[in-house]
mmCIF file of C-alpha atoms and ligand atoms in Angstrom:
data_model
loop_
_atom_site.group_PDB
_atom_site.id
_atom_site.type_symbol
_atom_site.label_atom_id
_atom_site.label_comp_id
_atom_site.label_asym_id
_atom_site.label_seq_id
_atom_site.Cartn_x
_atom_site.Cartn_y
_atom_site.Cartn_z
ATOM 1 C CA MET A 330 19.670 13.624 4.840
ATOM 2 C CA ARG A 331 18.505 11.946 8.038
ATOM 3 C CA ARG A 332 17.958 8.228 7.687
ATOM 4 C CA PRO A 333 14.256 7.308 7.678
ATOM 5 C CA ASP A 334 13.021 5.941 10.998
ATOM 6 C CA GLY A 335 10.482 3.639 9.416
ATOM 7 C CA LYS A 336 9.154 2.474 6.114
ATOM 8 C CA ILE A 337 5.696 2.001 4.610
ATOM 9 C CA VAL A 338 5.349 0.205 1.257
ATOM 10 C CA LEU A 339 2.484 0.315 -1.238
ATOM 11 C CA LEU A 340 1.937 -2.950 -3.095
ATOM 12 C CA GLY A 341 -0.703 -4.025 -5.594
ATOM 13 C CA ASP A 342 -1.476 -4.801 -9.196
ATOM 14 C CA MET A 343 -0.773 -2.322 -11.961
ATOM 15 C CA ASN A 344 -3.363 0.395 -12.480
ATOM 16 C CA VAL A 345 -5.034 0.106 -9.048
ATOM 17 C CA GLY A 346 -3.891 3.640 -8.154
ATOM 18 C CA LYS A 347 -0.869 3.303 -5.836
ATOM 19 C CA THR A 348 0.999 6.238 -7.342
ATOM 20 C CA SER A 349 -2.178 8.324 -7.450
ATOM 21 C CA LEU A 350 -2.913 7.677 -3.755
ATOM 22 C CA LEU A 351 0.578 8.720 -2.768
ATOM 23 C CA GLN A 352 0.477 11.833 -4.920
ATOM 24 C CA ARG A 353 -2.954 12.742 -3.609
ATOM 25 C CA TYR A 354 -1.658 12.535 -0.055
ATOM 26 C CA MET A 355 1.776 14.109 -0.504
ATOM 27 C CA GLU A 356 1.059 16.679 -3.205
ATOM 28 C CA ARG A 357 -2.683 17.215 -2.638
ATOM 29 C CA ARG A 358 -3.520 16.650 -6.287
ATOM 30 C CA PHE A 359 -4.557 13.997 -8.801
ATOM 31 C CA PRO A 360 -2.205 14.354 -11.739
ATOM 32 C CA ASP A 361 -1.973 12.060 -14.742
ATOM 33 C CA THR A 362 0.321 9.177 -13.930
ATOM 34 C CA VAL A 363 2.455 6.820 -15.930
ATOM 35 C CA SER A 364 2.868 3.195 -14.941
ATOM 36 C CA THR A 365 5.642 3.033 -12.331
ATOM 37 C CA VAL A 366 9.017 1.602 -13.290
ATOM 38 C CA GLY A 367 10.894 0.022 -10.367
ATOM 39 C CA GLY A 368 9.946 2.117 -7.345
ATOM 40 C CA ALA A 369 10.135 5.576 -5.809
ATOM 41 C CA PHE A 370 9.691 7.015 -2.362
ATOM 42 C CA TYR A 371 8.520 10.078 -0.506
ATOM 43 C CA LEU A 372 9.705 11.149 2.924
ATOM 44 C CA LYS A 373 7.090 12.258 5.409
ATOM 45 C CA GLN A 374 7.831 13.848 8.735
ATOM 46 C CA TRP A 375 5.278 12.624 11.259
ATOM 47 C CA ARG A 376 5.714 14.001 14.757
ATOM 48 C CA SER A 377 9.442 13.608 15.393
ATOM 49 C CA TYR A 378 9.780 10.659 13.013
ATOM 50 C CA ASN A 379 10.873 10.452 9.410
ATOM 51 C CA ILE A 380 8.804 7.917 7.512
ATOM 52 C CA SER A 381 9.617 6.789 3.988
ATOM 53 C CA ILE A 382 6.659 5.754 1.857
ATOM 54 C CA TRP A 383 7.576 3.549 -1.065
ATOM 55 C CA ASP A 384 5.576 3.361 -4.266
ATOM 56 C CA THR A 385 6.226 0.141 -6.187
ATOM 57 C CA ALA A 386 5.486 -1.038 -9.705
ATOM 58 C CA GLY A 387 2.540 -3.405 -10.119
ATOM 59 C CA ARG A 388 3.723 -4.631 -13.489
ATOM 60 C CA GLU A 389 4.663 -8.300 -13.520
ATOM 61 C CA GLN A 390 8.117 -7.587 -14.953
ATOM 62 C CA PHE A 391 9.117 -5.723 -11.751
ATOM 63 C CA HIS A 392 7.691 -8.328 -9.420
ATOM 64 C CA GLY A 393 11.074 -9.517 -8.170
ATOM 65 C CA LEU A 394 11.802 -6.083 -6.701
ATOM 66 C CA GLY A 395 8.813 -6.159 -4.363
ATOM 67 C CA SER A 396 10.369 -8.198 -1.576
ATOM 68 C CA MET A 397 13.448 -5.965 -1.665
ATOM 69 C CA TYR A 398 11.299 -2.882 -1.144
ATOM 70 C CA CYS A 399 9.443 -4.608 1.703
ATOM 71 C CA ARG A 400 12.593 -5.398 3.643
ATOM 72 C CA GLY A 401 12.167 -4.135 7.201
ATOM 73 C CA ALA A 402 8.851 -2.402 6.406
ATOM 74 C CA ALA A 403 6.833 -1.259 9.409
ATOM 75 C CA ALA A 404 3.612 -1.315 7.361
ATOM 76 C CA VAL A 405 2.456 -2.511 3.965
ATOM 77 C CA ILE A 406 -0.520 -1.055 2.120
ATOM 78 C CA LEU A 407 -2.034 -3.784 -0.058
ATOM 79 C CA THR A 408 -4.019 -1.930 -2.696
ATOM 80 C CA TYR A 409 -6.769 -3.156 -5.039
ATOM 81 C CA ASP A 410 -9.383 -1.577 -7.289
ATOM 82 C CA VAL A 411 -12.943 -1.996 -5.909
ATOM 83 C CA ASN A 412 -14.262 -2.266 -9.470
ATOM 84 C CA HIS A 413 -11.878 -5.036 -10.492
ATOM 85 C CA ALA A 414 -12.226 -8.239 -8.449
ATOM 86 C CA GLN A 415 -9.097 -9.784 -9.924
ATOM 87 C CA SER A 416 -6.966 -7.057 -8.332
ATOM 88 C CA LEU A 417 -7.927 -8.325 -4.853
ATOM 89 C CA LEU A 418 -7.125 -11.932 -5.841
ATOM 90 C CA GLU A 419 -3.749 -10.788 -7.163
ATOM 91 C CA LEU A 420 -2.895 -9.427 -3.701
ATOM 92 C CA GLU A 421 -3.205 -12.892 -2.275
ATOM 93 C CA ASP A 422 -1.597 -14.730 -5.201
ATOM 94 C CA ARG A 423 1.244 -12.412 -6.142
ATOM 95 C CA PHE A 424 1.875 -9.777 -3.497
ATOM 96 C CA LEU A 425 1.375 -11.228 -0.025
ATOM 97 C CA GLY A 426 4.462 -13.457 -0.332
ATOM 98 C CA LEU A 427 6.581 -10.372 -1.039
ATOM 99 C CA THR A 428 5.954 -9.160 2.516
ATOM 100 C CA ASP A 429 7.936 -12.032 4.049
ATOM 101 C CA THR A 430 10.915 -9.656 4.284
ATOM 102 C CA ALA A 431 8.939 -7.017 6.228
ATOM 103 C CA SER A 432 9.389 -6.369 9.939
ATOM 104 C CA ALA A 433 8.046 -9.094 12.230
ATOM 105 C CA ASP A 434 5.627 -6.482 13.653
ATOM 106 C CA CYS A 435 4.593 -5.243 10.219
ATOM 107 C CA LEU A 436 1.077 -3.802 9.999
ATOM 108 C CA PHE A 437 -1.141 -4.535 7.028
ATOM 109 C CA ALA A 438 -3.680 -2.147 5.552
ATOM 110 C CA ILE A 439 -6.032 -3.330 2.794
ATOM 111 C CA VAL A 440 -7.085 -0.514 0.511
ATOM 112 C CA GLY A 441 -9.837 -0.620 -2.106
ATOM 113 C CA ASN A 442 -9.283 2.379 -4.354
ATOM 114 C CA LYS A 443 -11.374 4.087 -7.079
ATOM 115 C CA VAL A 444 -14.638 4.123 -5.093
ATOM 116 C CA ASP A 445 -15.600 7.262 -6.996
ATOM 117 C CA LEU A 446 -16.131 5.055 -10.052
ATOM 118 C CA SER A 447 -18.511 2.593 -8.450
ATOM 119 C CA GLU A 448 -22.271 2.926 -8.387
ATOM 120 C CA GLU A 449 -22.457 2.645 -4.603
ATOM 121 C CA GLY A 450 -19.406 4.766 -3.878
ATOM 122 C CA PRO A 451 -19.182 8.404 -2.818
ATOM 123 C CA GLY A 452 -19.272 10.724 -5.809
ATOM 124 C CA GLU A 453 -17.242 13.712 -6.778
ATOM 125 C CA GLY A 454 -19.045 15.921 -4.263
ATOM 126 C CA GLY A 455 -17.922 16.314 -0.646
ATOM 127 C CA GLN A 456 -14.277 16.008 -1.565
ATOM 128 C CA GLU A 457 -12.017 15.563 1.379
ATOM 129 C CA GLY A 458 -8.789 16.181 -0.438
ATOM 130 C CA GLY A 459 -9.697 19.391 -2.183
ATOM 131 C CA PRO A 460 -10.658 19.723 -5.819
ATOM 132 C CA ALA A 461 -9.620 16.892 -8.100
ATOM 133 C CA GLY A 462 -6.775 18.456 -9.999
ATOM 134 C CA GLY A 463 -7.290 16.584 -13.232
ATOM 135 C CA GLY A 464 -8.900 13.493 -14.595
ATOM 136 C CA GLY A 465 -11.471 15.277 -16.756
ATOM 137 C CA GLY A 466 -15.242 14.950 -16.321
ATOM 138 C CA ALA A 467 -17.237 12.374 -14.408
ATOM 139 C CA ALA A 468 -16.719 8.834 -15.712
ATOM 140 C CA PRO A 469 -19.674 6.430 -15.982
ATOM 141 C CA ARG A 470 -20.285 4.560 -12.709
ATOM 142 C CA LEU A 471 -19.367 0.847 -12.604
ATOM 143 C CA PRO A 472 -20.903 -1.961 -10.578
ATOM 144 C CA LYS A 473 -18.712 -2.405 -7.528
ATOM 145 C CA GLN A 474 -17.029 -5.797 -7.685
ATOM 146 C CA VAL A 475 -15.392 -5.960 -4.254
ATOM 147 C CA GLN A 476 -17.293 -5.355 -1.023
ATOM 148 C CA PRO A 477 -15.736 -4.338 2.322
ATOM 149 C CA GLU A 478 -16.476 -7.846 3.682
ATOM 150 C CA ASP A 479 -14.190 -9.303 0.974
ATOM 151 C CA ALA A 480 -11.349 -7.078 2.173
ATOM 152 C CA VAL A 481 -11.989 -8.066 5.797
ATOM 153 C CA ALA A 482 -11.891 -11.750 4.769
ATOM 154 C CA PHE A 483 -8.566 -11.129 3.015
ATOM 155 C CA TYR A 484 -7.174 -9.395 6.129
ATOM 156 C CA LYS A 485 -8.058 -12.496 8.139
ATOM 157 C CA LYS A 486 -6.263 -14.658 5.561
ATOM 158 C CA ILE A 487 -3.169 -12.488 6.023
ATOM 159 C CA LEU A 488 -3.253 -13.100 9.767
ATOM 160 C CA LYS A 489 -3.463 -16.823 9.106
ATOM 161 C CA TYR A 490 -0.577 -16.630 6.620
ATOM 162 C CA LYS A 491 1.522 -14.699 9.145
ATOM 163 C CA MET A 492 0.363 -16.967 11.978
ATOM 164 C CA LEU A 493 -0.847 -13.964 13.965
ATOM 165 C CA ASP A 494 -3.589 -14.001 16.534
ATOM 166 C CA GLU A 495 -6.474 -11.604 15.891
ATOM 167 C CA LYS A 496 -6.250 -10.292 19.422
ATOM 168 C CA ASP A 497 -2.589 -9.237 18.994
ATOM 169 C CA VAL A 498 -3.155 -7.044 15.932
ATOM 170 C CA PRO A 499 -5.436 -4.141 14.988
ATOM 171 C CA ALA A 500 -8.986 -5.224 14.107
ATOM 172 C CA ALA A 501 -9.787 -5.904 10.458
ATOM 173 C CA GLU A 502 -12.363 -3.091 10.363
ATOM 174 C CA GLN A 503 -9.648 -0.649 11.440
ATOM 175 C CA MET A 504 -7.233 -1.754 8.710
ATOM 176 C CA CYS A 505 -9.532 -1.987 5.671
ATOM 177 C CA PHE A 506 -10.157 1.260 3.795
ATOM 178 C CA GLU A 507 -12.042 2.311 0.700
ATOM 179 C CA THR A 508 -10.466 5.300 -0.973
ATOM 180 C CA SER A 509 -10.515 7.529 -4.003
ATOM 181 C CA ALA A 510 -7.267 9.109 -5.071
ATOM 182 C CA LYS A 511 -9.337 11.172 -7.478
ATOM 183 C CA THR A 512 -11.612 12.859 -4.919
ATOM 184 C CA GLY A 513 -9.363 12.381 -1.877
ATOM 185 C CA HIS A 514 -11.987 10.251 -0.111
ATOM 186 C CA ASN A 515 -10.364 8.593 2.961
ATOM 187 C CA VAL A 516 -6.824 9.217 1.680
ATOM 188 C CA ASP A 517 -5.660 11.323 4.659
ATOM 189 C CA LEU A 518 -7.418 8.929 7.014
ATOM 190 C CA LEU A 519 -5.537 5.975 5.507
ATOM 191 C CA PHE A 520 -2.044 7.447 5.690
ATOM 192 C CA GLU A 521 -2.433 9.222 9.012
ATOM 193 C CA THR A 522 -4.005 6.219 10.758
ATOM 194 C CA LEU A 523 -1.024 4.193 9.581
ATOM 195 C CA PHE A 524 1.544 6.811 10.623
ATOM 196 C CA ASP A 525 0.144 6.784 14.152
ATOM 197 C CA MET A 526 0.216 3.006 14.181
ATOM 198 C CA VAL A 527 3.773 2.634 12.884
ATOM 199 C CA VAL A 528 5.314 4.841 15.579
ATOM 200 C CA PRO A 529 5.247 2.015 18.157
ATOM 201 C CA VAL A 530 6.630 -0.352 15.473
ATOM 202 C CA ILE A 531 9.491 2.100 14.848
ATOM 203 C CA LEU A 532 10.226 2.256 18.575
ATOM 204 C CA GLN A 533 10.200 -1.526 18.709
ATOM 205 C CA GLN A 534 12.542 -1.739 15.699
ATOM 206 C CA ARG A 535 14.893 0.743 17.358
ATOM 207 C CA ALA A 536 14.990 -1.329 20.498
ATOM 208 C CA GLN A 537 15.911 -4.365 18.392
ATOM 209 C CA GLY A 538 18.782 -2.786 16.470
ATOM 210 C CA PRO A 539 19.605 -0.504 13.532
ATOM 211 C CA PRO A 540 16.768 0.187 11.072
ATOM 212 C CA GLN A 541 16.805 -1.809 7.888
ATOM 213 C CA THR A 542 16.470 0.403 4.877
ATOM 214 C CA VAL A 543 16.657 -0.484 1.205
ATOM 215 C CA ASP A 544 20.054 0.239 -0.258
ATOM 216 C CA ILE A 545 19.443 -0.041 -3.968
ATOM 217 C CA ALA A 546 23.145 0.134 -4.743
ATOM 218 C CA SER A 547 23.947 -2.941 -2.731
ATOM 219 C CA SER A 548 20.712 -4.917 -3.018
ATOM 220 C CA ARG A 549 20.048 -7.183 -5.930
ATOM 221 C CA PRO A 550 16.654 -8.496 -6.954
ATOM 222 C CA PRO A 551 16.303 -12.226 -6.370
ATOM 223 C CA ALA A 552 17.696 -14.356 -9.195
ATOM 224 C CA ARG A 553 15.094 -15.413 -11.716
ATOM 225 C CA THR A 554 14.198 -19.059 -11.567
ATOM 226 C CA ARG A 555 13.834 -20.805 -14.878
ATOM 227 C CA SER A 556 10.542 -22.570 -15.245
ATOM 228 C CA GLY A 557 10.966 -26.281 -15.680
ATOM 229 C CA CYS A 558 14.509 -26.215 -14.314
ATOM 230 C CA CYS A 559 15.141 -28.806 -11.638
ATOM 231 C CA ALA A 560 18.937 -28.800 -11.512
HETATM 232 N N1 GTP B 630 -11.419 7.405 -11.146
HETATM 233 C C1 GTP B 630 -10.291 7.125 -10.515
HETATM 234 N N2 GTP B 630 -9.177 6.867 -11.220
HETATM 235 C C2 GTP B 630 -8.042 6.596 -10.526
HETATM 236 C C3 GTP B 630 -7.982 6.579 -9.125
HETATM 237 N N3 GTP B 630 -6.731 6.281 -8.753
HETATM 238 C C4 GTP B 630 -6.015 6.126 -9.865
HETATM 239 N N4 GTP B 630 -6.798 6.318 -10.952
HETATM 240 C C5 GTP B 630 -6.411 6.215 -12.364
HETATM 241 O O1 GTP B 630 -5.988 4.874 -12.601
HETATM 242 C C6 GTP B 630 -4.846 4.845 -13.461
HETATM 243 C C7 GTP B 630 -3.697 4.143 -12.797
HETATM 244 O O2 GTP B 630 -3.277 4.885 -11.659
HETATM 245 P P1 GTP B 630 -1.806 4.741 -11.069
HETATM 246 O O3 GTP B 630 -1.789 5.523 -9.801
HETATM 247 O O4 GTP B 630 -0.788 5.085 -12.081
HETATM 248 O O5 GTP B 630 -1.768 3.173 -10.789
HETATM 249 P P2 GTP B 630 -0.574 2.324 -10.143
HETATM 250 O O6 GTP B 630 -1.187 1.369 -9.179
HETATM 251 O O7 GTP B 630 0.474 3.220 -9.612
HETATM 252 O O8 GTP B 630 -0.044 1.483 -11.386
HETATM 253 P P3 GTP B 630 1.458 0.875 -11.632
HETATM 254 O O9 GTP B 630 2.428 1.972 -11.385
HETATM 255 O O10 GTP B 630 1.466 0.392 -13.048
HETATM 256 O O11 GTP B 630 1.618 -0.266 -10.675
HETATM 257 C C8 GTP B 630 -4.560 6.308 -13.815
HETATM 258 O O12 GTP B 630 -5.209 6.596 -15.035
HETATM 259 C C9 GTP B 630 -5.195 7.089 -12.682
HETATM 260 O O13 GTP B 630 -5.593 8.394 -13.056
HETATM 261 C C10 GTP B 630 -9.198 6.856 -8.403
HETATM 262 O O14 GTP B 630 -9.279 6.855 -7.180
HETATM 263 N N5 GTP B 630 -10.317 7.115 -9.151
HETATM 264 MG MG1 MG B 631 2.401 3.514 -10.100
#
């Protein structure tokens, strides 16, 4: 198998829909999912490039693996649930630090998923990803807890954290998406916008040296630190 040219990683709290987004894009369906254990990846050929897209586990117990998956990533998709404000806060508190191992030119996309469930969101009609292949009937609509402006504000915090200048990176409005893995709303747009954007990052990485990919056999998760230990 040809070595992937670049890597995109999905991060975010459990249950926000990372696996569902990836399956919607790669398999064109919305199957029942089980909470991810560890991580898994798909390979996508985009133009003449091979891109690996990594799905990670949001569960706290797998947290230590996140920075390993992010190593050398050309882009990270930080995913939250628009109907669950805490899931956006978790991105800042728990997940952003995991991206320290990503490529220096790493792109960040902020994705608010499950818009089909919110009162203001697009409904089941006008599906862009074909018929929802599962999930049962329409669920009751929920008040939307996270607005696009909140995601834009978080994007700006990321730039501050990474010490990046707004004029050197794609605009916040370009990198914040609201999606529904269930209906397919904006899912192709998300992945394909990112694929086009990571190609220059891949070329840059190539110019700098061999690609860094995750070798699970030789990588170990960071050692656990014991709380209260100061030795
Ligand atoms: N209505 C609706 N439900 C969704 C959507 N995306 C995911 N779900 C549901 O939300 C639940 C969690 O989805 P997953 O894709 O497994 O979530 P995850 O982020 O991969 O979770 P972990 O693997 O535990 O980190 C499942 O019951 C999905 O069917 C969506 O866009 N709309
Ligand atoms: Mg999952």
